[in-house]
PDB file of C-alpha atoms in Angstrom:
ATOM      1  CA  UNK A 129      34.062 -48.247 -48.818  1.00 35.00           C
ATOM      2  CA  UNK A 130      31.603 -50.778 -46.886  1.00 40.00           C
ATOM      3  CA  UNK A 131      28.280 -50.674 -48.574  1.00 44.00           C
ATOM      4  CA  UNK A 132      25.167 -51.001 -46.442  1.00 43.00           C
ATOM      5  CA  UNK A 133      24.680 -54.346 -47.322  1.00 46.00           C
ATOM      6  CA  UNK A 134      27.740 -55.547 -45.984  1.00 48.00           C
ATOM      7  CA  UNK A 135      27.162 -53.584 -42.334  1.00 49.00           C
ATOM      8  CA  UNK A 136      26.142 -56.775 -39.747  1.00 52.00           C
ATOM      9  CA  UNK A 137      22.292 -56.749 -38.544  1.00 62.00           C
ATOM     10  CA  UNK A 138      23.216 -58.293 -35.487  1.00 78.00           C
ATOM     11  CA  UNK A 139      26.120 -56.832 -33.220  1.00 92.00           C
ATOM     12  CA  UNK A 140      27.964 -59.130 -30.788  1.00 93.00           C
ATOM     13  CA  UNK A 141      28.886 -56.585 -28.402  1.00 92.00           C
ATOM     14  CA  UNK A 142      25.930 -55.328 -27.262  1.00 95.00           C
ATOM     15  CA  UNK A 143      22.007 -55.344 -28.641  1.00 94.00           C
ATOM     16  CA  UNK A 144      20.530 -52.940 -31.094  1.00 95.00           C
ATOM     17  CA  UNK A 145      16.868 -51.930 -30.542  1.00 94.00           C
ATOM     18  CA  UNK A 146      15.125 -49.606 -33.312  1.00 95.00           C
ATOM     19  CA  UNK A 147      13.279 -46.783 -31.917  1.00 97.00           C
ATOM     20  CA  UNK A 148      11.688 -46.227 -35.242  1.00 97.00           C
ATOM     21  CA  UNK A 149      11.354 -48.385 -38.729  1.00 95.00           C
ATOM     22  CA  UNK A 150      13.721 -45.475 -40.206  1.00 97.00           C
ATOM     23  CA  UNK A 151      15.641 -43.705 -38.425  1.00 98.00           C
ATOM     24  CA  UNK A 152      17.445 -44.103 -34.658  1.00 98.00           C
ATOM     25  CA  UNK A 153      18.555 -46.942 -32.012  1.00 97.00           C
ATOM     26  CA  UNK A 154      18.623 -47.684 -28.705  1.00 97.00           C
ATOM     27  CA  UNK A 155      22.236 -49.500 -27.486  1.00 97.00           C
ATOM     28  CA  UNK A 156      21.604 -51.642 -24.594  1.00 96.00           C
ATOM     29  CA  UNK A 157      24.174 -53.541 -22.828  1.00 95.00           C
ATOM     30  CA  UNK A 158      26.955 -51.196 -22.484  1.00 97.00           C
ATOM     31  CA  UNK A 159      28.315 -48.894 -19.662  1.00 97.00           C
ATOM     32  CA  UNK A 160      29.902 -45.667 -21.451  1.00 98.00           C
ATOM     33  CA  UNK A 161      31.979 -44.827 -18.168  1.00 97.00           C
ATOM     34  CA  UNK A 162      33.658 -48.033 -18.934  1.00 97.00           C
ATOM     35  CA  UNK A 163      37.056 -47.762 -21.349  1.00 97.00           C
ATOM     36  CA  UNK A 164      35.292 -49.642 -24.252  1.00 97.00           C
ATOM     37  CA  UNK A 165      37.726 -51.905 -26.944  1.00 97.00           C
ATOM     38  CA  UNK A 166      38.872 -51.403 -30.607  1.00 97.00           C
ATOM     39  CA  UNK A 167      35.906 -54.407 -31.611  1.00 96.00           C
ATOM     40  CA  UNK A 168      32.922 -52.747 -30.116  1.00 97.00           C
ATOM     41  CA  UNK A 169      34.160 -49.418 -30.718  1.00 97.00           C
ATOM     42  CA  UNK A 170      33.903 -50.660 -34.573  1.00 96.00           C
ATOM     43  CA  UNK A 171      30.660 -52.108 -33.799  1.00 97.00           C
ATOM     44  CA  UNK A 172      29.046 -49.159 -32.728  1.00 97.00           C
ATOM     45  CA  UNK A 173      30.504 -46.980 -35.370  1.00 97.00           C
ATOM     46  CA  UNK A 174      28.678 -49.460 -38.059  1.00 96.00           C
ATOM     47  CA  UNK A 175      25.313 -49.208 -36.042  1.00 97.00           C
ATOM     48  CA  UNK A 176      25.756 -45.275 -36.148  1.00 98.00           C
ATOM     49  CA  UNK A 177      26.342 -45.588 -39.799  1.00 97.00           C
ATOM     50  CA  UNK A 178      23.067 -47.641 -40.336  1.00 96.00           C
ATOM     51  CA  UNK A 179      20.835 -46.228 -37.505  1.00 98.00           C
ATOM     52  CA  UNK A 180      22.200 -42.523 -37.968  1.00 98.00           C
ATOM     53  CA  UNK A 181      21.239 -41.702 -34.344  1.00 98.00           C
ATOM     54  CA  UNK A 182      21.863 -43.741 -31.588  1.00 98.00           C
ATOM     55  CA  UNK A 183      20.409 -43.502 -27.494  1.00 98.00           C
ATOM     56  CA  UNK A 184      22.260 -45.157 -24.620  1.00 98.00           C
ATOM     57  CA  UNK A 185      20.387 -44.793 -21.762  1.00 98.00           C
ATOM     58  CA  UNK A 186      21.096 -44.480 -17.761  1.00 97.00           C
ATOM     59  CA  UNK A 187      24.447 -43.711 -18.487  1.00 98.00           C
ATOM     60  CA  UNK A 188      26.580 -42.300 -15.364  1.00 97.00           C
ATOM     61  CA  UNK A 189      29.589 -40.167 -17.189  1.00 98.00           C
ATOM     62  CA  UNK A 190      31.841 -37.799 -16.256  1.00 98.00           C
ATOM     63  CA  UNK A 191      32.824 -35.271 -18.219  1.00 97.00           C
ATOM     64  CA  UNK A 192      36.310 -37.467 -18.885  1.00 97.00           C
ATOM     65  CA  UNK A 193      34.359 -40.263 -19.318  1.00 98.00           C
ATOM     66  CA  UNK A 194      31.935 -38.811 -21.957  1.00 98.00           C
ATOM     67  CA  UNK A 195      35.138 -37.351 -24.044  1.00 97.00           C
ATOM     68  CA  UNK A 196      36.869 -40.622 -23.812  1.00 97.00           C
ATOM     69  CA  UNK A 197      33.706 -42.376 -25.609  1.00 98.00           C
ATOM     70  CA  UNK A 198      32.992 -40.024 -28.287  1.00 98.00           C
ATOM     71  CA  UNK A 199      36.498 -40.509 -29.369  1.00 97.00           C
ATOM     72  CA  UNK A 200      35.117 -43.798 -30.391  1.00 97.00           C
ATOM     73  CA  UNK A 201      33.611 -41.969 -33.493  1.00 97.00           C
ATOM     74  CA  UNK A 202      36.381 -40.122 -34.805  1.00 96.00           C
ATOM     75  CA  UNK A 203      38.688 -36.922 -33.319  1.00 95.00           C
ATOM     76  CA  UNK A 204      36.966 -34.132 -30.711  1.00 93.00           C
ATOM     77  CA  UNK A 205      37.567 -30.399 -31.140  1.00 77.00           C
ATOM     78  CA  UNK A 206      36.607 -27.070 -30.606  1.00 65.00           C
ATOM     79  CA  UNK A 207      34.987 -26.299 -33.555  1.00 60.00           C
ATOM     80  CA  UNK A 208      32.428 -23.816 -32.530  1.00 60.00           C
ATOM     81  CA  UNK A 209      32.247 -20.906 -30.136  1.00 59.00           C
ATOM     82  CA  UNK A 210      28.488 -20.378 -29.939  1.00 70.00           C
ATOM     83  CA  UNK A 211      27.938 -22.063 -26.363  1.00 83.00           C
ATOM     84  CA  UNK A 212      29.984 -21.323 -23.425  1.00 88.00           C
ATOM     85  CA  UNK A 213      32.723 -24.353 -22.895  1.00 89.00           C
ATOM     86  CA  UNK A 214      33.710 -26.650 -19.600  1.00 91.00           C
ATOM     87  CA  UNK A 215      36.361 -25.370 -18.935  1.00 89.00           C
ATOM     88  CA  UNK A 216      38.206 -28.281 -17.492  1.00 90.00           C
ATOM     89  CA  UNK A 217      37.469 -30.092 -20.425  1.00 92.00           C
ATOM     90  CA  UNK A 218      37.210 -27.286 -23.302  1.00 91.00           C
ATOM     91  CA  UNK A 219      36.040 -30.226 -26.048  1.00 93.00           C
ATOM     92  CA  UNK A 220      32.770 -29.932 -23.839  1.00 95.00           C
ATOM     93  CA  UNK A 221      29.939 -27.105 -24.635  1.00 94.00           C
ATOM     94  CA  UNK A 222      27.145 -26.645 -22.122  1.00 95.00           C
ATOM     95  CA  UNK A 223      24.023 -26.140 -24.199  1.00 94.00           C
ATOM     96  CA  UNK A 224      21.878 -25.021 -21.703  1.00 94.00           C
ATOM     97  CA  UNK A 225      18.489 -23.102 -21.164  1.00 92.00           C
ATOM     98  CA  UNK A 226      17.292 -21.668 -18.052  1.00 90.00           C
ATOM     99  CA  UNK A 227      14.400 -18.708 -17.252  1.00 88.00           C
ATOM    100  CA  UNK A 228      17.191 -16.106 -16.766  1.00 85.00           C
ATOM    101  CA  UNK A 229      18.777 -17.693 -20.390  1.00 84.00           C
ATOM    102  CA  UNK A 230      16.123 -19.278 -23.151  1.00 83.00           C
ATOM    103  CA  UNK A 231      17.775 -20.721 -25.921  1.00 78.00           C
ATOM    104  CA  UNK A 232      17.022 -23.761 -28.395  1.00 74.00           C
ATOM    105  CA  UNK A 233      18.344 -24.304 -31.370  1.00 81.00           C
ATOM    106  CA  UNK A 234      14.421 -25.052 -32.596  1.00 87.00           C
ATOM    107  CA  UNK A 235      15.360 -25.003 -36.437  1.00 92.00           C
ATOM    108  CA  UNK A 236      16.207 -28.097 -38.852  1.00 96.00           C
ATOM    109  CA  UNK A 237      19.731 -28.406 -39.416  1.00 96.00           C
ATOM    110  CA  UNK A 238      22.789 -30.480 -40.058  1.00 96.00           C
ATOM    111  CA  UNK A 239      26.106 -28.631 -38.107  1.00 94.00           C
ATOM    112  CA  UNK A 240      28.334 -26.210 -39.822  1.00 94.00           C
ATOM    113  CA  UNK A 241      27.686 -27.489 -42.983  1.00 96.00           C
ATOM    114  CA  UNK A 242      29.003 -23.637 -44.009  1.00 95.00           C
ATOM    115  CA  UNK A 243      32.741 -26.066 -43.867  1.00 94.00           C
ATOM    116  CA  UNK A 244      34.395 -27.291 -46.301  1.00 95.00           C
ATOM    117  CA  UNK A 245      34.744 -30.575 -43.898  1.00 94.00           C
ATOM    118  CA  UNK A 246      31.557 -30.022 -41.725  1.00 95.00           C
ATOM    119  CA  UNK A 247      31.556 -32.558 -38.417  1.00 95.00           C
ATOM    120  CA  UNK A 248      30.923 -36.123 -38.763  1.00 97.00           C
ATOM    121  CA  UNK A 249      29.024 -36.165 -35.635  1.00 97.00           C
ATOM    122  CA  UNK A 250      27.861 -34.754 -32.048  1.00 97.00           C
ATOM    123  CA  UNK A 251      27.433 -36.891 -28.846  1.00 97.00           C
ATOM    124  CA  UNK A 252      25.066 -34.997 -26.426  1.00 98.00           C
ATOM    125  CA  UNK A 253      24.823 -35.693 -22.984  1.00 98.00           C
ATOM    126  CA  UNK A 254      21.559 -35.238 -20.610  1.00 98.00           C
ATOM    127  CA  UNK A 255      22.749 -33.273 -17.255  1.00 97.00           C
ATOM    128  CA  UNK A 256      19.427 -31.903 -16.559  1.00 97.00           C
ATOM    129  CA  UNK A 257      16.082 -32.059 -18.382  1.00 97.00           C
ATOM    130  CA  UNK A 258      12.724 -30.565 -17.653  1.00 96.00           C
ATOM    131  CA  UNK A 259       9.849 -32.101 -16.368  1.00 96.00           C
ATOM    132  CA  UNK A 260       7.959 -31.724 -19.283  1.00 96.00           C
ATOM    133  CA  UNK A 261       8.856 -30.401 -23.165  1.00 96.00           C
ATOM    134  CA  UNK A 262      12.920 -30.270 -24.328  1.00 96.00           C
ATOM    135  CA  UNK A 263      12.431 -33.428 -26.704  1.00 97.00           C
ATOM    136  CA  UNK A 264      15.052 -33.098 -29.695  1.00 98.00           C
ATOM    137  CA  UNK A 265      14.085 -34.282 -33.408  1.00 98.00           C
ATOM    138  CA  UNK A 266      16.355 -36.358 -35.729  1.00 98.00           C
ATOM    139  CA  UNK A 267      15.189 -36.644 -39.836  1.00 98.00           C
ATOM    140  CA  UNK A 268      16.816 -39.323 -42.075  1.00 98.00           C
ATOM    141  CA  UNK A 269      17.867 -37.257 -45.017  1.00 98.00           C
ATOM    142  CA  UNK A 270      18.692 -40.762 -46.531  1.00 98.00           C
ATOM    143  CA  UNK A 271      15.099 -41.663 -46.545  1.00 98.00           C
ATOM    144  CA  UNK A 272      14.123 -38.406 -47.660  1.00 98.00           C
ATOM    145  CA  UNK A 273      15.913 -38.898 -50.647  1.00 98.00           C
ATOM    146  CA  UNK A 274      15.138 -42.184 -51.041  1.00 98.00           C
ATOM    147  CA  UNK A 275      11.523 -41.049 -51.009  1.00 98.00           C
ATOM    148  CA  UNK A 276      12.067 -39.113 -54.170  1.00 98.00           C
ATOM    149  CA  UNK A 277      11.238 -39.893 -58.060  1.00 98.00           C
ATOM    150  CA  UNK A 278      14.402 -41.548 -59.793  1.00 98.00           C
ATOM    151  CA  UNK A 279      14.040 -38.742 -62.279  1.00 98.00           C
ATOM    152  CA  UNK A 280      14.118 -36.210 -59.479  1.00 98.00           C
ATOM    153  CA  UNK A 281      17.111 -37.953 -58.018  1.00 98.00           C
ATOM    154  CA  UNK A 282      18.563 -37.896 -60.574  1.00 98.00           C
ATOM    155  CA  UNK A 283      18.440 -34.410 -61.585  1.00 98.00           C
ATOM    156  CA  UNK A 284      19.570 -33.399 -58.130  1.00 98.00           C
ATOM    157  CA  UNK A 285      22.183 -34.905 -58.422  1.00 98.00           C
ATOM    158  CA  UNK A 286      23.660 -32.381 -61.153  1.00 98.00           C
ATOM    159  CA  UNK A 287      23.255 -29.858 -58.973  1.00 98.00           C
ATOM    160  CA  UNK A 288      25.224 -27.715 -56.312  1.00 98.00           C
ATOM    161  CA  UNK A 289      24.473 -25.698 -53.097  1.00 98.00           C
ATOM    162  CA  UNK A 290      25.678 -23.149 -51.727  1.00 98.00           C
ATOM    163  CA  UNK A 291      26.149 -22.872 -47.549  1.00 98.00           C
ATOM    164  CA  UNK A 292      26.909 -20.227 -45.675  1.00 96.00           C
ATOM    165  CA  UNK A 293      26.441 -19.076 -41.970  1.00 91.00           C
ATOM    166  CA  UNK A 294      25.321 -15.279 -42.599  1.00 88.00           C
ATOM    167  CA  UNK A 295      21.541 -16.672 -43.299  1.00 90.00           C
ATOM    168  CA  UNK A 296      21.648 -18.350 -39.693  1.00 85.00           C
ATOM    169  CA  UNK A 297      21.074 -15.596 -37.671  1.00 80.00           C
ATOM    170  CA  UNK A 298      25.435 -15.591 -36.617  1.00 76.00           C
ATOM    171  CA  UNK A 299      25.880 -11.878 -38.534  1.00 79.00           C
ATOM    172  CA  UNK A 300      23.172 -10.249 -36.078  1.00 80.00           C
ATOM    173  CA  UNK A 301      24.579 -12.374 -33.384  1.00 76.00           C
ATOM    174  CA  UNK A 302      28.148 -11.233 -34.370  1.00 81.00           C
ATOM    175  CA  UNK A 303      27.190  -7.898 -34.669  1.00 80.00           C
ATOM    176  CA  UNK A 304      25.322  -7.565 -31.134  1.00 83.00           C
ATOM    177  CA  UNK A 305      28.458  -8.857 -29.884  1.00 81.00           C
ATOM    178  CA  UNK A 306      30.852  -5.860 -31.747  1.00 80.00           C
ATOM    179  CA  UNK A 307      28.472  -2.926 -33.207  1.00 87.00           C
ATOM    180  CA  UNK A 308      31.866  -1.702 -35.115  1.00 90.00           C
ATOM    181  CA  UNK A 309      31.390  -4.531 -37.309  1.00 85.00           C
ATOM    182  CA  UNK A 310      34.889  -5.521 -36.883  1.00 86.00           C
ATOM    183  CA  UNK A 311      34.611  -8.968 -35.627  1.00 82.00           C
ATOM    184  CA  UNK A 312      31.786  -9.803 -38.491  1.00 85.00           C
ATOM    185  CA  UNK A 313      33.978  -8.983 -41.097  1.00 86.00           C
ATOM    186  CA  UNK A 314      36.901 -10.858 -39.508  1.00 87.00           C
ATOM    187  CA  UNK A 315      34.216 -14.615 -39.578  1.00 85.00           C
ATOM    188  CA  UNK A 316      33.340 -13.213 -43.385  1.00 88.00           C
ATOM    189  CA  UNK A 317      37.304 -13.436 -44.625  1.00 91.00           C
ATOM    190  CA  UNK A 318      37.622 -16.375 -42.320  1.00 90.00           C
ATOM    191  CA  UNK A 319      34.742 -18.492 -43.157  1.00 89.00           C
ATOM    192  CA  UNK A 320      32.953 -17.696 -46.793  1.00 93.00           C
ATOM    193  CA  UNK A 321      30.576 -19.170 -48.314  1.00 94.00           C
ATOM    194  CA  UNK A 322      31.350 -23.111 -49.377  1.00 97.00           C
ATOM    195  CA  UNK A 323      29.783 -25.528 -51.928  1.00 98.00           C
ATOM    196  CA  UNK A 324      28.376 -28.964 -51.559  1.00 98.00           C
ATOM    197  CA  UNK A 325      26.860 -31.457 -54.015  1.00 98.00           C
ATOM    198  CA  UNK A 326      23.383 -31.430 -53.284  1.00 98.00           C
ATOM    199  CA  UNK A 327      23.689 -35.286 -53.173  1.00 98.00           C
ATOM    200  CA  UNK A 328      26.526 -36.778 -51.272  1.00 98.00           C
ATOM    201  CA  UNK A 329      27.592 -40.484 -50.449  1.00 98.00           C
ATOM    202  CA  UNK A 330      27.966 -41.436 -47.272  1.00 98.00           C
ATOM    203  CA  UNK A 331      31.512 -43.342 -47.055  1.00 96.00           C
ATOM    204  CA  UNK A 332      30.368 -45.883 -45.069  1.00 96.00           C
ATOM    205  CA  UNK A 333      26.554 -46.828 -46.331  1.00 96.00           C
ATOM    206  CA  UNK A 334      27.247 -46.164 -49.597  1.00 97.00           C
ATOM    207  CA  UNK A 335      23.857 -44.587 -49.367  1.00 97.00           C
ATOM    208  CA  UNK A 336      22.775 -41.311 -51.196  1.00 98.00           C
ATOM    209  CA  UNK A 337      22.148 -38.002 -48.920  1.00 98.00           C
ATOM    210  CA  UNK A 338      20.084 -35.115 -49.345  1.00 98.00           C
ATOM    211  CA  UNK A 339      22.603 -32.330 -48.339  1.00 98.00           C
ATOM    212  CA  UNK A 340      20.868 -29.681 -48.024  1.00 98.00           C
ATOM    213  CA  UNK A 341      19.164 -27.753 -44.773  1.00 97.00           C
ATOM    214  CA  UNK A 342      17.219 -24.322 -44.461  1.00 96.00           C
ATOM    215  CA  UNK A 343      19.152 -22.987 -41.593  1.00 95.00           C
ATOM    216  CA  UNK A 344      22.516 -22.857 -43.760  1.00 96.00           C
ATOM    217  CA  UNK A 345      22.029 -23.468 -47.657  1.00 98.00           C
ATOM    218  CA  UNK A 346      20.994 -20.014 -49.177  1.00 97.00           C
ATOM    219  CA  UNK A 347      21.135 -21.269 -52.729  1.00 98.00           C
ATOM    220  CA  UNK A 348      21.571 -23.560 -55.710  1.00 98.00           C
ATOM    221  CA  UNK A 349      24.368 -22.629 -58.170  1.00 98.00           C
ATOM    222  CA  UNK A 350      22.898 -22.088 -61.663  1.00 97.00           C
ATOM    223  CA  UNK A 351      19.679 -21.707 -61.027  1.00 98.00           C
ATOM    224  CA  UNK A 352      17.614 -17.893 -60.989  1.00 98.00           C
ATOM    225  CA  UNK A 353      16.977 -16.969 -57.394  1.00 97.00           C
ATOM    226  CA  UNK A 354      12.870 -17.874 -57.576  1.00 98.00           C
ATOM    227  CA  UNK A 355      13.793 -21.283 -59.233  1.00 98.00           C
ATOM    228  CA  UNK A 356      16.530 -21.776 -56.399  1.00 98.00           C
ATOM    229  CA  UNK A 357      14.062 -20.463 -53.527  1.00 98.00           C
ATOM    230  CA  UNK A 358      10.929 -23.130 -54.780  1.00 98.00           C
ATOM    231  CA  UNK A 359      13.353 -26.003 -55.351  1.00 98.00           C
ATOM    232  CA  UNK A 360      14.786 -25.359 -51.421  1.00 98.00           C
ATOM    233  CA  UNK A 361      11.746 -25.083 -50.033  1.00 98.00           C
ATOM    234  CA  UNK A 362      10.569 -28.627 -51.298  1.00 98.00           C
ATOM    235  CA  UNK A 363      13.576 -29.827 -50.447  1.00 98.00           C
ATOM    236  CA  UNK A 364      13.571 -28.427 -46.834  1.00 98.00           C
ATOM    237  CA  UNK A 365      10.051 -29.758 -46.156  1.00 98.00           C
ATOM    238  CA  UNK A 366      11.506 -33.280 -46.354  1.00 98.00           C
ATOM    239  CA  UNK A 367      12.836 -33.195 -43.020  1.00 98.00           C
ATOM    240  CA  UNK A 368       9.695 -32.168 -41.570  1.00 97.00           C
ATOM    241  CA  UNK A 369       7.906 -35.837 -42.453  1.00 98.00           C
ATOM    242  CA  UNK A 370       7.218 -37.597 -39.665  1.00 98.00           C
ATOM    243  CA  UNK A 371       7.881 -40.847 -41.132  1.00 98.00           C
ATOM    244  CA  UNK A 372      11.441 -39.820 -41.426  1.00 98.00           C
ATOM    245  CA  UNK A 373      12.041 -38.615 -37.730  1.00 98.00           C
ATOM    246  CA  UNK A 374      12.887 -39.691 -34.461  1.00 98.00           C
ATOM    247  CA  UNK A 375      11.803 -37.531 -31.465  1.00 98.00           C
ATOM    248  CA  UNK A 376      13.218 -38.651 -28.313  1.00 98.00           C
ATOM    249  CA  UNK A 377      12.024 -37.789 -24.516  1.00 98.00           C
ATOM    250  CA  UNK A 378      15.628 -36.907 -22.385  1.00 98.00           C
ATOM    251  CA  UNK A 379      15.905 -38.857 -19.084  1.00 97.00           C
ATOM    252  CA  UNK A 380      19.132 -37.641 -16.788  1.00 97.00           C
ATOM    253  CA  UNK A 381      21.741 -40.156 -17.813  1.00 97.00           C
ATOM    254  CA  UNK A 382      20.306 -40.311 -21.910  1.00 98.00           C
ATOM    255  CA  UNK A 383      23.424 -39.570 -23.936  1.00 98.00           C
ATOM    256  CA  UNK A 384      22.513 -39.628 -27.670  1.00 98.00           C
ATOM    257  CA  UNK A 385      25.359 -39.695 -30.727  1.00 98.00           C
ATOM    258  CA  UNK A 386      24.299 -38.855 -34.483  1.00 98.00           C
ATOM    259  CA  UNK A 387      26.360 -38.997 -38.341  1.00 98.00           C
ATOM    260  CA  UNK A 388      25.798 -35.119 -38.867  1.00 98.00           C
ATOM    261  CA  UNK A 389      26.264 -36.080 -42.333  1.00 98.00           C
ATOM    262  CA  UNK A 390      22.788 -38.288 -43.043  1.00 98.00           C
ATOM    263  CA  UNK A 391      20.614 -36.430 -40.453  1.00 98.00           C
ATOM    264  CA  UNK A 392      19.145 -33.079 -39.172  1.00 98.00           C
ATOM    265  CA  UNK A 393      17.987 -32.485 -35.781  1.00 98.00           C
ATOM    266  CA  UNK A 394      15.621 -30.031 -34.317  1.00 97.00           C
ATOM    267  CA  UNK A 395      15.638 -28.857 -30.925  1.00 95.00           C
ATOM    268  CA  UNK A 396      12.018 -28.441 -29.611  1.00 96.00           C
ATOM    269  CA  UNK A 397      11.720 -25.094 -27.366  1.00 93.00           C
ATOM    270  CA  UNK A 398       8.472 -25.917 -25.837  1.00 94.00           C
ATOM    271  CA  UNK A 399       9.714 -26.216 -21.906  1.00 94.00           C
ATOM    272  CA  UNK A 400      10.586 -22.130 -21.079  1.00 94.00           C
ATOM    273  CA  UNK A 401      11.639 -20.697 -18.265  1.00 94.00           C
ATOM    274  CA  UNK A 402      12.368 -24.640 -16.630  1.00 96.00           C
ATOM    275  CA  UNK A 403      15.905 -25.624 -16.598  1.00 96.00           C
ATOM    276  CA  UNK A 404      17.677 -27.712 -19.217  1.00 97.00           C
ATOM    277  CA  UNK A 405      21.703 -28.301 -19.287  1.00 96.00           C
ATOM    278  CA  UNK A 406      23.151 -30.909 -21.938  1.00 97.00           C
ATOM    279  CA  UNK A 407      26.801 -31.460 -22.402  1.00 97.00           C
ATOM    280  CA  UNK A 408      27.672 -31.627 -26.099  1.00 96.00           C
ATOM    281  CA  UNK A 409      31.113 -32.746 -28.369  1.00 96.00           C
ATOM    282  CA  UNK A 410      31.572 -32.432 -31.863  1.00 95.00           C
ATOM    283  CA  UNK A 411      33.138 -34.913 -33.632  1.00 96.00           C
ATOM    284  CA  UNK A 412      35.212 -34.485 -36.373  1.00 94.00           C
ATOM    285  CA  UNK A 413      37.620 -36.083 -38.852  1.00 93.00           C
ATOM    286  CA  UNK A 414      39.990 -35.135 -41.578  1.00 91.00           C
ATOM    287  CA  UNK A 415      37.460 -35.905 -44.337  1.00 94.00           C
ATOM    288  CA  UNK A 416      34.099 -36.105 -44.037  1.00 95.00           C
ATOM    289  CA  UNK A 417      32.841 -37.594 -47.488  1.00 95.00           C
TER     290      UNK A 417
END
């Protein structure tokens, strides 16, 4: 395992620019359409690690093009059937909002953390943005913890969560879908409830993470439900610092990549009914801590 320490603070491949003192990146120097090699595919995998979110901007990709990249940061796969698919490349969801369709995903959360091996990542590619409003949010959940008492911290770290996707809003999506109920119970035997640490290690940093989010952690294991609730909620506030986000404005061309593993993101829907298309690809890998 690298520790943070030992990631480089200069990268020879291309130039890192901080778009804040904690969290995010902006990668200059580098077209993505371009077949990219082994050396700065490692370099920008470190920079991911130590940035958490990075922004490449005026980037012309095809929908080949953008799969070939992400593959830089580990394997692609279908591992969600919320947003409709492209379908000549079915690794590609179309998250997209329009006035006949309004949806953003305008809660903190880390992806599918209900997994036993949640993603590693998402890269998320600008096709069309609004004139005004659609910005997306990224928190550090590494600074948030390191932010914390060492007492606190260390009490935290005793403890477990527990994750699940029925407090997400998927059952009454699931259930709109099929009124029988048939196809929620089917997603209850297929995906139940999973536990995490509430602190995890990220296996590159070596850097402690505060794994918990509201949208998917219903409770901590051991603890009454109003001593579970009160600890969450102070917990789930930390993303909502400031000092530990990144907002960024989309341009056409913006493609950004996270670690869904040290962040949460928040999807502003302030820019209803204009038009806003992103393509999006999970990431994944066979062990994510």
């Amino acid at each position: 395992m690298s520790q943070l320490n030992d990631l480089p603070s200069t990268y020879a491949r291309f130039k890192v620019e901080p778009y804040t003192p904690n969290i995010g990146a902006v990668i200059h120097g580098l077209d993505l359409g371009q077949p990219l090699d082994e050396a700065t595919q490692g370099e920008l995998r470190q920079a991911l690690a130590q940035h958490e979110v990075i922004f490449f901007r005026d980037q012309q990709l095809t929908p080949e093009q953008q799969v070939r990249f992400t593959r830089s940061f580990g394997n692609v796969a279908e591992v969600k059937a919320f947003f409709p698919r492209l379908e000549s490349h079915p690794e590609i969801e179309i998250v997209e909002s329009s006035a006949e369709r309004r949806y953003a995903a305008n809660n903190w959360h880390a992806d599918i953390t209900w997994r036993e091996q949640p993603p590693l990542g998402t890269s998320l590619y600008a096709q069309v943005v609004p004139a005004t409003g659609g910005d997306t949010l990224w928190a550090s959940l590494t600074k948030a913890f390191e932010s914390l008492p060492p007492a606190f911290q260390a009490y935290l770290e005793t403890l477990t969560a527990v994750h699940t996707w029925e407090i997400s809003g998927w059952t009454e999506y699931l259930l709109r879908k099929d009124a029988s109920g048939e196809e929620l119970k089917a997603a209850r035997a297929k995906y139940p409830p999973v536990e995490h640490p509430v602190v995890r290690v990220h296996p590159v940093t070596g850097k402690k993470i505060l794994y918990v989010n509201s949208t998917f952690t219903s409770h901590i294991k051991g603890l009454t439900r109003s001593q579970s609730d009160a600890l969450l909620t102070q917990l789930f506030e930390l993303a909502r610092v400031p000092e530990f986000q990144a907002r960024l404005k989309w341009q056409e061309g913006t493609l950004a990549v996270w670690d869904n593993r040290s962040t949460q993101h928040y999807a502003v829907g302030d820019y209803f009914p204009q038009h806003r298309k992103l393509h999006r690809i999970t990431v994944t890998g066979d062990k994510t801590f």
